[in-house]
Short mmCIF file of C-alpha atoms in Angstrom, two decimals:
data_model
loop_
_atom_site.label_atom_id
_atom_site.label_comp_id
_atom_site.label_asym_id
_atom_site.label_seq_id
_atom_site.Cartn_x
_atom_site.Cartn_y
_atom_site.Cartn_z
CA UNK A 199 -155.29 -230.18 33.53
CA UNK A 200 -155.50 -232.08 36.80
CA UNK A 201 -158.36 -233.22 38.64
CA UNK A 202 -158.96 -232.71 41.68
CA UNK A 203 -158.68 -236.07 44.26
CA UNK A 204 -161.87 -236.88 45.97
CA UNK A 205 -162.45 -238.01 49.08
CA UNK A 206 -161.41 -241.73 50.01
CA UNK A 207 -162.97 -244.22 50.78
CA UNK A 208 -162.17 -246.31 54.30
CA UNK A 209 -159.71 -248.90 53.39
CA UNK A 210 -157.02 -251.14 55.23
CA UNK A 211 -153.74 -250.43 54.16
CA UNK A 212 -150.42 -252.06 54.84
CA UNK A 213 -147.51 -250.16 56.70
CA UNK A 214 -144.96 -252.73 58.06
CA UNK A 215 -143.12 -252.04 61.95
CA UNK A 216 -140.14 -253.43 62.82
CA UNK A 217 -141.87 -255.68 65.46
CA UNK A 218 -142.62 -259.17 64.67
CA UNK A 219 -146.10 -258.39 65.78
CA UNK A 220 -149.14 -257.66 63.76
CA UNK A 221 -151.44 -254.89 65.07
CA UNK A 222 -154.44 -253.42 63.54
CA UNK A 223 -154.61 -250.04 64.55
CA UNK A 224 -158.24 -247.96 64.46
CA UNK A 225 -159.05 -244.27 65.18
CA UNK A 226 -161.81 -242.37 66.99
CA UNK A 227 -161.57 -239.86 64.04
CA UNK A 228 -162.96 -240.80 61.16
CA UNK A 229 -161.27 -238.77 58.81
CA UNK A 230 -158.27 -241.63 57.97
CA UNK A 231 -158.88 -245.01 57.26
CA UNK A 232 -157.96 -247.49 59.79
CA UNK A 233 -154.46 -248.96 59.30
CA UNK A 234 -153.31 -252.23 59.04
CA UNK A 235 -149.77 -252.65 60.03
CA UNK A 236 -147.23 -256.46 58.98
CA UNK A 237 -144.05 -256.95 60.99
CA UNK A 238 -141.40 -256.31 58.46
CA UNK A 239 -139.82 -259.90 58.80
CA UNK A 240 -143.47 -261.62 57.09
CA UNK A 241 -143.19 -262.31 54.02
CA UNK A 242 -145.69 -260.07 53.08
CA UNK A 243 -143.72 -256.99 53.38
CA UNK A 244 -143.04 -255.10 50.21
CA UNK A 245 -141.42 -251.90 50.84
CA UNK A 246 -142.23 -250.16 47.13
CA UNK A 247 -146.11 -251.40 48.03
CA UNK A 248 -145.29 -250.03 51.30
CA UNK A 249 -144.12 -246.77 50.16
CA UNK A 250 -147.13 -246.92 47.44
CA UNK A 251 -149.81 -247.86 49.47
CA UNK A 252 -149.18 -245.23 52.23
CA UNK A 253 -148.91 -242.11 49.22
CA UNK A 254 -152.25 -243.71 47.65
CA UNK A 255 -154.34 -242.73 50.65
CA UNK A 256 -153.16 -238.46 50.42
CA UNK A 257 -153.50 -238.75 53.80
CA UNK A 258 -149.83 -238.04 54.67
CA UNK A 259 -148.24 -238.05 58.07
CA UNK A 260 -150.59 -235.96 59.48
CA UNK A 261 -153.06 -239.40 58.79
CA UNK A 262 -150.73 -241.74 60.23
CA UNK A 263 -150.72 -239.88 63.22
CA UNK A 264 -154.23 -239.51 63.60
CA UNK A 265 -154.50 -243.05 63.11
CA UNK A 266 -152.86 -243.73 66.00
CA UNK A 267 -149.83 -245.13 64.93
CA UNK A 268 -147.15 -245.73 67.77
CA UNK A 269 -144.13 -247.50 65.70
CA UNK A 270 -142.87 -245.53 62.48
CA UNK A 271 -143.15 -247.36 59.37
CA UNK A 272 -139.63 -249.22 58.28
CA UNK A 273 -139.73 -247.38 54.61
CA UNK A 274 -139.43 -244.07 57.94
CA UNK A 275 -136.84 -245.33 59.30
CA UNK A 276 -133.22 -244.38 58.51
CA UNK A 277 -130.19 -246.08 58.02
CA UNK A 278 -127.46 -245.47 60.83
CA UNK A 279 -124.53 -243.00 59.47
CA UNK A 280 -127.66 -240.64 59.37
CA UNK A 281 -129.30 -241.86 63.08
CA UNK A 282 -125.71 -241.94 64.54
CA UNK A 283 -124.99 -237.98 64.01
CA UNK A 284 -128.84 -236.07 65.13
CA UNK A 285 -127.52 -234.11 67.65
CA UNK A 286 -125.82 -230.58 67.61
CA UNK A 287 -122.96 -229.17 69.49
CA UNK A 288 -123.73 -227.76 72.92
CA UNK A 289 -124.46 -224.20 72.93
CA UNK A 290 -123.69 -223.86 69.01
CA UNK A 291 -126.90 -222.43 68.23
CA UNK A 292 -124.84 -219.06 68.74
CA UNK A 293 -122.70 -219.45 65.74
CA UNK A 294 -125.92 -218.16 63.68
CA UNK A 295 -125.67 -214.49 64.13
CA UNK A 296 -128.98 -212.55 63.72
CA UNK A 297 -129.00 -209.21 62.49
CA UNK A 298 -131.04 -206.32 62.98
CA UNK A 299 -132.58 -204.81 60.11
CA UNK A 300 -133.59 -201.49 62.09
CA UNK A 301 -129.96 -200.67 61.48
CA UNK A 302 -129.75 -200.36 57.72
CA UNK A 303 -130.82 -197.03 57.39
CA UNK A 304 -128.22 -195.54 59.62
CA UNK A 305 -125.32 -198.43 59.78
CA UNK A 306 -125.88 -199.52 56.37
CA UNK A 307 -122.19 -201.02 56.21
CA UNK A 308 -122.13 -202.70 59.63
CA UNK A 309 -124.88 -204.79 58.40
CA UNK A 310 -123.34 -205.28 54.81
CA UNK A 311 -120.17 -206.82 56.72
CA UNK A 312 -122.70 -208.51 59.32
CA UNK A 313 -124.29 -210.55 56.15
CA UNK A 314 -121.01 -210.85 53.77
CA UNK A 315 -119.10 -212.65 57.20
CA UNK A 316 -122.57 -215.03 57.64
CA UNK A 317 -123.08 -215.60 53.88
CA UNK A 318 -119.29 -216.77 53.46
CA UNK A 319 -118.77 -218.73 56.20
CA UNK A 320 -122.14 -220.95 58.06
CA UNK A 321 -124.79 -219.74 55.38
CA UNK A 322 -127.39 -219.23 57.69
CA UNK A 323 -128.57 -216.09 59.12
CA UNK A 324 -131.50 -214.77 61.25
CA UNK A 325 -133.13 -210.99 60.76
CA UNK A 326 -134.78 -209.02 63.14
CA UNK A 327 -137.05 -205.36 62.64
CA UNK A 328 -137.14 -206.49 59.14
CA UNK A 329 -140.70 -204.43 59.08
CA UNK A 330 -143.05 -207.50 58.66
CA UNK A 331 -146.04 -206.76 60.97
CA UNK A 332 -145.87 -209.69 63.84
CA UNK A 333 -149.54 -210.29 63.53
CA UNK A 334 -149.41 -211.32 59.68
CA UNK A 335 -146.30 -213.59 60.67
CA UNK A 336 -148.78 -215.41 63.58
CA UNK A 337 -151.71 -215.28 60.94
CA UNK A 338 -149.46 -217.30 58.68
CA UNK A 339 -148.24 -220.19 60.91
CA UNK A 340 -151.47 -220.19 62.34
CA UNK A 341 -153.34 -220.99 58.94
CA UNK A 342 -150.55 -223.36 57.44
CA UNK A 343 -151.08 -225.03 60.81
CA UNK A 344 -155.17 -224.91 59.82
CA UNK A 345 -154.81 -226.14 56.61
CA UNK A 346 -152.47 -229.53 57.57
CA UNK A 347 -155.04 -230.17 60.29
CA UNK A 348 -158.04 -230.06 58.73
CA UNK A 349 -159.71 -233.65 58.35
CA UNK A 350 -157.81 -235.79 55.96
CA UNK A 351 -160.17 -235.78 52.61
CA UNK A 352 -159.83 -232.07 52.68
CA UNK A 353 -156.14 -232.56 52.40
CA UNK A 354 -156.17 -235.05 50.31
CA UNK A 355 -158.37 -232.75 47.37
CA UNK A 356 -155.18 -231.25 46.29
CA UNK A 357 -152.32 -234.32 47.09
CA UNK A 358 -151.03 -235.01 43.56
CA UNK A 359 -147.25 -234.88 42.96
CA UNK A 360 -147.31 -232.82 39.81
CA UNK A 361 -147.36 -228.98 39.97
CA UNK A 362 -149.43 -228.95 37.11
CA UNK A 363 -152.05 -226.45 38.76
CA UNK A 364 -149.52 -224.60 41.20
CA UNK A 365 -150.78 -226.08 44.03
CA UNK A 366 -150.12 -229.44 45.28
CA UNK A 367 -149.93 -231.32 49.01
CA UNK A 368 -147.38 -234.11 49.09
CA UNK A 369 -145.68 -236.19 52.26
CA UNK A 370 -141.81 -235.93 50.78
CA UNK A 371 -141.28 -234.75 47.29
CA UNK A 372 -138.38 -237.82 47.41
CA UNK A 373 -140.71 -240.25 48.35
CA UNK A 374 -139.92 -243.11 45.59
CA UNK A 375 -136.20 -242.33 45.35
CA UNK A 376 -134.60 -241.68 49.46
CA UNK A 377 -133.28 -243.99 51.23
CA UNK A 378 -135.73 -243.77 54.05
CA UNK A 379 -139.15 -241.18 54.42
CA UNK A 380 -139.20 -238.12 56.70
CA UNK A 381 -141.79 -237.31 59.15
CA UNK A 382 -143.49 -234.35 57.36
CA UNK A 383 -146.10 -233.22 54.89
CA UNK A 384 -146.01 -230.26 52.66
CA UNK A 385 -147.89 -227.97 50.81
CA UNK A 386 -146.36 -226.23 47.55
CA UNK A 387 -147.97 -223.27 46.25
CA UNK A 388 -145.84 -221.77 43.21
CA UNK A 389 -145.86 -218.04 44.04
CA UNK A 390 -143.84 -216.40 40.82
CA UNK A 391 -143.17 -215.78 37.99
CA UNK A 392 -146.37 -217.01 37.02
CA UNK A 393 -148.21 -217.40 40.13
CA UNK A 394 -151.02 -220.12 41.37
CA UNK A 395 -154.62 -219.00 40.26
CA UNK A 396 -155.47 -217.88 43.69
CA UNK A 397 -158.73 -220.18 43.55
CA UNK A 398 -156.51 -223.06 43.59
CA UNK A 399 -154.71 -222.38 46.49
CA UNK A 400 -157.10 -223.55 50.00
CA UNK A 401 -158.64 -221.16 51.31
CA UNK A 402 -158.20 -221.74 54.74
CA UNK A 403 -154.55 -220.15 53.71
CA UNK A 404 -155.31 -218.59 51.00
CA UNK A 405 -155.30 -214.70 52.08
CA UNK A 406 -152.14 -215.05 54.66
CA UNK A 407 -149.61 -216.64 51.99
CA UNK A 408 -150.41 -214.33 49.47
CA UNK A 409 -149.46 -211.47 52.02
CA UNK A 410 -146.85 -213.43 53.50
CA UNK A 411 -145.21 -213.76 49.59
CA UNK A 412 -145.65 -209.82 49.13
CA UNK A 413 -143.92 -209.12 52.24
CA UNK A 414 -141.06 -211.84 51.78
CA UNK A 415 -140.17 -210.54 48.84
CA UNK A 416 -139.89 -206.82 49.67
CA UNK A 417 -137.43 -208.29 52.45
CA UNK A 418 -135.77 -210.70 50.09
CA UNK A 419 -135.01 -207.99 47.60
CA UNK A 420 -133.45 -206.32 50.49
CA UNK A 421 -131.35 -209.31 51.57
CA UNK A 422 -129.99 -209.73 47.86
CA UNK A 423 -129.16 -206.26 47.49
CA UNK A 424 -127.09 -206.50 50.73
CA UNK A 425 -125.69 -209.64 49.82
CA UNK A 426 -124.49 -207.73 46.60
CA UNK A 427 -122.52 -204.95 48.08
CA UNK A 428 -121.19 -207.51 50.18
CA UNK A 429 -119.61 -208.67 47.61
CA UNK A 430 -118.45 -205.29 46.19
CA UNK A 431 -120.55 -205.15 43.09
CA UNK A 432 -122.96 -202.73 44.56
CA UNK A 433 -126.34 -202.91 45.57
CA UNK A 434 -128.11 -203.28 42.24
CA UNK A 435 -126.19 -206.16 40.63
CA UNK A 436 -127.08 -209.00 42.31
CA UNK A 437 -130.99 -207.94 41.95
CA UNK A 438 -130.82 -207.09 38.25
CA UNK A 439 -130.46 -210.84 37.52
CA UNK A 440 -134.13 -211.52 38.70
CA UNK A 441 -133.12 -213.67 41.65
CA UNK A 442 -136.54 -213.73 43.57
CA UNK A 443 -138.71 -213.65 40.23
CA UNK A 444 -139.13 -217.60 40.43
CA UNK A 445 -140.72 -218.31 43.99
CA UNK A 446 -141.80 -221.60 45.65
CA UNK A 447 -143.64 -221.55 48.99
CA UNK A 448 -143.71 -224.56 50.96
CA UNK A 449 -145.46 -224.79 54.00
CA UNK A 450 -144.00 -227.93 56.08
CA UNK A 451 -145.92 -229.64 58.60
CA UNK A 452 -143.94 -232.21 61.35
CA UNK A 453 -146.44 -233.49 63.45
CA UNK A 454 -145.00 -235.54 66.71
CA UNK A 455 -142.98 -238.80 65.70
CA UNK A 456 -143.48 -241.70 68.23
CA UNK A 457 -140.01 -242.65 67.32
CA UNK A 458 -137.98 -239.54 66.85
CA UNK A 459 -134.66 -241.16 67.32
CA UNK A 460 -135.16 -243.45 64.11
CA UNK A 461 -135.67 -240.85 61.83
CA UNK A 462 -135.92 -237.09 60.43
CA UNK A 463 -138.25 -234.40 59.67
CA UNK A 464 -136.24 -233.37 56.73
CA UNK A 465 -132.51 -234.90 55.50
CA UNK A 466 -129.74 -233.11 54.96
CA UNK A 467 -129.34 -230.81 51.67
CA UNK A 468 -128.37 -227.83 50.57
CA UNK A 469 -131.20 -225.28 48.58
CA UNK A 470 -130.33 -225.00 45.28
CA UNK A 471 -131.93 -221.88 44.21
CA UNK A 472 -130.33 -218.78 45.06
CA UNK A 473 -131.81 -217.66 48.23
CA UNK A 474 -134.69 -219.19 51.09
CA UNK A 475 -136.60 -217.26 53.58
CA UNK A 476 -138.36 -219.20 56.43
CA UNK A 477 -140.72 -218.31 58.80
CA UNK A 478 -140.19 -221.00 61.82
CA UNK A 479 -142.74 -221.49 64.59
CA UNK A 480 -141.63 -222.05 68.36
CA UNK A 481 -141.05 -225.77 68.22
CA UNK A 482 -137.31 -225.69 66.57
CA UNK A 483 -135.70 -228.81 64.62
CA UNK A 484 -134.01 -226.73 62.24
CA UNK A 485 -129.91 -227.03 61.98
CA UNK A 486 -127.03 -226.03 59.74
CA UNK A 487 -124.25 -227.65 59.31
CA UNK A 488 -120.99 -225.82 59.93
CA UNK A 489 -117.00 -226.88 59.97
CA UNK A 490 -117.08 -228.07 63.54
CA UNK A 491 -120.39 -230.40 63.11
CA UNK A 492 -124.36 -229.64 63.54
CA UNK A 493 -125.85 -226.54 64.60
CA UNK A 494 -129.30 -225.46 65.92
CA UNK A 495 -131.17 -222.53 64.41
CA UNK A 496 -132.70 -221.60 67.65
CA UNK A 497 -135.96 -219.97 66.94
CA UNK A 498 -135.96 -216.33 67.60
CA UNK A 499 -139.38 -214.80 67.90
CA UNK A 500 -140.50 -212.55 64.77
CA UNK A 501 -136.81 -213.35 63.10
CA UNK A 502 -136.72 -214.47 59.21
CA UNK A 503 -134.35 -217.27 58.69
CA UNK A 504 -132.49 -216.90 55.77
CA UNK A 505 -129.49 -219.08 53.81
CA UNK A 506 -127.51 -219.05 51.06
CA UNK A 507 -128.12 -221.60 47.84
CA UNK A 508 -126.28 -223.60 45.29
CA UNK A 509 -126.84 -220.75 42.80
CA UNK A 510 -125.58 -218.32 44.96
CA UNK A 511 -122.59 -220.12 45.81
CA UNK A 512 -121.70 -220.62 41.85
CA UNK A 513 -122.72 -216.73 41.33
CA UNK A 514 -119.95 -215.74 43.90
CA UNK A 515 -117.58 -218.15 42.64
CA UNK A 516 -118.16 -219.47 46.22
CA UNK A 517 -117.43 -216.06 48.07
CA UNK A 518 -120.87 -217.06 49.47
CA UNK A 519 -121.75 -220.38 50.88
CA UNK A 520 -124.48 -222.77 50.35
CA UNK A 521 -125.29 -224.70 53.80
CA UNK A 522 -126.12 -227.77 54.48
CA UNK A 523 -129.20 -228.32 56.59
CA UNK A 524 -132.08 -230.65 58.36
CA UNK A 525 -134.64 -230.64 60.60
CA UNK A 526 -134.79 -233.06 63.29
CA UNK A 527 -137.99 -235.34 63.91
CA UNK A 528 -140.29 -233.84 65.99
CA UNK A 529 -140.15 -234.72 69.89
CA UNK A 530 -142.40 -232.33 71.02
CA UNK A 531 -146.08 -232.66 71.73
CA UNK A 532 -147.09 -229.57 69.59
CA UNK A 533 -146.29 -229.66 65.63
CA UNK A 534 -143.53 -228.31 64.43
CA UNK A 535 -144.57 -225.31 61.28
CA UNK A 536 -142.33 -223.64 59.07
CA UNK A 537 -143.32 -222.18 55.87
CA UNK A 538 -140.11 -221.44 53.27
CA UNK A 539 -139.75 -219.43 49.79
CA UNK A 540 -137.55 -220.63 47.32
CA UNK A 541 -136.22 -217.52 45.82
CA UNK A 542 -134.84 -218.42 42.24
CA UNK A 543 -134.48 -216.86 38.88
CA UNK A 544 -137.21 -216.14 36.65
CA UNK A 545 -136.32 -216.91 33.36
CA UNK A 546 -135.41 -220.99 33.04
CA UNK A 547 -133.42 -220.59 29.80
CA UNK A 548 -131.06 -217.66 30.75
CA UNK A 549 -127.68 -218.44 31.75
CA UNK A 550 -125.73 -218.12 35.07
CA UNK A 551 -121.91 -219.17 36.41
CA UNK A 552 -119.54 -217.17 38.08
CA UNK A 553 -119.94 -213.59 37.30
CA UNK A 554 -116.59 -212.20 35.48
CA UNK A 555 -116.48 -209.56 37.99
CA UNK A 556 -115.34 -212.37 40.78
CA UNK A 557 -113.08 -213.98 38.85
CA UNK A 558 -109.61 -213.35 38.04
CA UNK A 559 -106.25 -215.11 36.86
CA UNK A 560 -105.59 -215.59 40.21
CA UNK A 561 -109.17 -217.27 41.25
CA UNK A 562 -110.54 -218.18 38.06
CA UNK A 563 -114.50 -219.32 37.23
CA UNK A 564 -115.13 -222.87 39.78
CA UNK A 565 -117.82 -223.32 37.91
CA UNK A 566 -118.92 -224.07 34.10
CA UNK A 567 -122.08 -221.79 32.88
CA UNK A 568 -125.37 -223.31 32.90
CA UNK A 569 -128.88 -222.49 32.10
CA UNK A 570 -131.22 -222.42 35.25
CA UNK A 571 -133.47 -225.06 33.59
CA UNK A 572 -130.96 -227.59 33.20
CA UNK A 573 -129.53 -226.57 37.04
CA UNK A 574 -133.18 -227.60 38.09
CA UNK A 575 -133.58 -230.77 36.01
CA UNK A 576 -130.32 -232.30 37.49
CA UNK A 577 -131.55 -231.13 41.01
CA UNK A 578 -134.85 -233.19 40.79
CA UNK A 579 -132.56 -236.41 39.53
CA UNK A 580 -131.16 -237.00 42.40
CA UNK A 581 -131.74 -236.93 46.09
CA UNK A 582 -131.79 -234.23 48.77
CA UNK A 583 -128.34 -235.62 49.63
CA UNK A 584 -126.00 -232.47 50.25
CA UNK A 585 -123.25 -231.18 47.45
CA UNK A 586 -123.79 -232.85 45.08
CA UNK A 587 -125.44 -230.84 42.78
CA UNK A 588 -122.72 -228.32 42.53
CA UNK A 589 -120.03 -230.79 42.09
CA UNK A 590 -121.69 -231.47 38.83
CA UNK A 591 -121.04 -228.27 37.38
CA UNK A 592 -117.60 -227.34 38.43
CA UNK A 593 -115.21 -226.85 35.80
#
């Protein structure tokens, strides 16, 4: 249905800095076309040709970087109630507990109450000994890593913004609609219920993220079945409704921003499937927003991130909590990996709200009943901008 991109041809393109300078900026590799960069206060600054321009090449981030580029972009840079409030609490990064998985076999209810307390209050959670060999977790980071860095017309063979063929590599899915770009690409392979044909997804990845999926899920099942005797319908309700059947992998590359204090690898939001899983590299970036203000999710090696989503929240009758989180622009020198699955329902046109067993006289339904389709539509209409997606549908 969709063709492939081909390789690009060298080109200057336009990308404006907030210097009054002009530079023209050239690379030793060969793989991006040199870049031409305006001072935003020329006339010749247009930011939609801007923002146009720089998705036009498929080369992403990853290609400004390469190019050598040493001042972000303005159509990067964002405004200053978001600048004003990057940094976390001291020492917060505790308030995400991580629990150990080897435990569930003989303290199956101390880990229950372990995921209920994390699910209904920060949303965020870290598991250990979840059974995940540590090799096929390094394999996977690893060849994410691979596939972002090959040269740039490699990449760009599968940049297209439609998911038309399962498989698609973007530089932020809110590109023509935020207020300001973040500094990272993306790959999105659909993993379920009807999965990618595997010869469409690259194959310098191809093998680990298939294995990565199986395992993720066997563990996500797991983590929903907990999640439903935490809230004391038992450990089969919760998975009956087919929660992890609809599955989105993204592997998210943030490459080092010369200007990390003008901007963000991703902007706040909150997930609005049911459940995400994500495998984080050393680097870190990742917070959650809790009560008191931002909190790191200190990477923990061989741990599975996990939070809650919008669905989830509206399932409990917000028992559980959807979080709020971002990751930071990356200050390092190494690039920052993570790869995510989107755990969702299966079936678009079935319905979901509260379930009756939460509800009561004295706490009745928050929420109005839905079908997942039209929960996904709305999601897509507006921006990665935090709650209000689930405003929309309370009663």
């Amino acid at each position: 249905m969709f063709n492939l991109a081909s390789p690009l041809k060298s080109q200057p393109l336009l990308f404006p800095l907030t210097s009054k300078s002009t530079i023209i900026m050239t690379s030793s590799n060969p793989s991006p076309p040199p870049i031409t960069v305006f001072a935003s206060t020329t006339p010749d600054y247009d930011r939609a040709k801007a923002v146009k321009q720089f998705d036009e090449t498929k080369h992403g981030v990853k290609g400004l970087v390469d190019s050598g580029v040493q001042k972000l972009p303005p159509f990067f840079v964002h405004p200053p109630e978001t600048l004003s409030d990057l940094k976390p609490r001291p020492g917060s990064e505790s308030e995400v507990p991580t629990v150990d998985f080897s435990a569930v076999e003989t303290s199956r209810a101390a880990v229950v109450d372990q995921i209920r307390r994390a699910a209904s209050t920060i949303g965020f959670f870290q598991v250990i000994n979840h059974g995940i060999p540590p090799e096929l977790l390094e394999r996977t980071v690893a060849a994410m890593k691979k596939f972002h860095e090959q040269p740039a017309e490699e990449r760009a063979r599968v940049y297209r913004r439609e998911m038309g063929t399962g498989v698609s590599y973007i530089s932020n899915v809110d590109l023509y609609n935020s207020k300001a770009a973040s500094w990272r690409d993306t790959l999105q392979i659909r993993m379920g219920p009807i999965a990618a044909d595997p010869e469409e997804i690259p194959e310098v990845c191809r093998e680990e993220v298939r294995a990565w999926d199986k395992e993720a899920v066997r563990v996500g099942e797991l983590v929903i079945g907990l999640l439903s005797e935490g809230l004391g319908l038992g450990a089969e309700k919760l998975p009956e409704m087919g929660l992890v059947q609809g599955r989105v992998m993204v592997g998210h590359y943030y490459p080092p921003c010369p200007e990390p204090d003008l901007t963000v690898g991703l902007t706040s939001h909150a997930d609005p499937g049911a459940l995400t899983v994500v495998l984080q590299d050393h680097v870190g970036g990742l917070q959650v927003r809790s009560k008191d203000g931002w909190v790191d999710v200190k990477p923990v090696p061989g741990a599975l991130v996990f939070n809650i989503g919008d669905l989830l929240q509206i399932i409990s009758n917000e028992e559980y909590k959807s979080a709020d989180h971002r990751v930071l622009a990356n200050c390092s020198k190494d690039p920052r990996v993570s790869i995510a699955i989107f755990f969702n329902p299966g079936e678009r046109e079935k319905t979901f709200g509260p379930l009756p067993e939460l509800t009561s006289a004295e706490k009745p339904p928050l929420y109005r009943n839905f079908t997942f389709n039209e929960f996904m539509t709305r999601f897509f209409k507006k921006e990665l901008d935090g709650k209000s997606l689930t405003n929309f549908f309370r009663q």
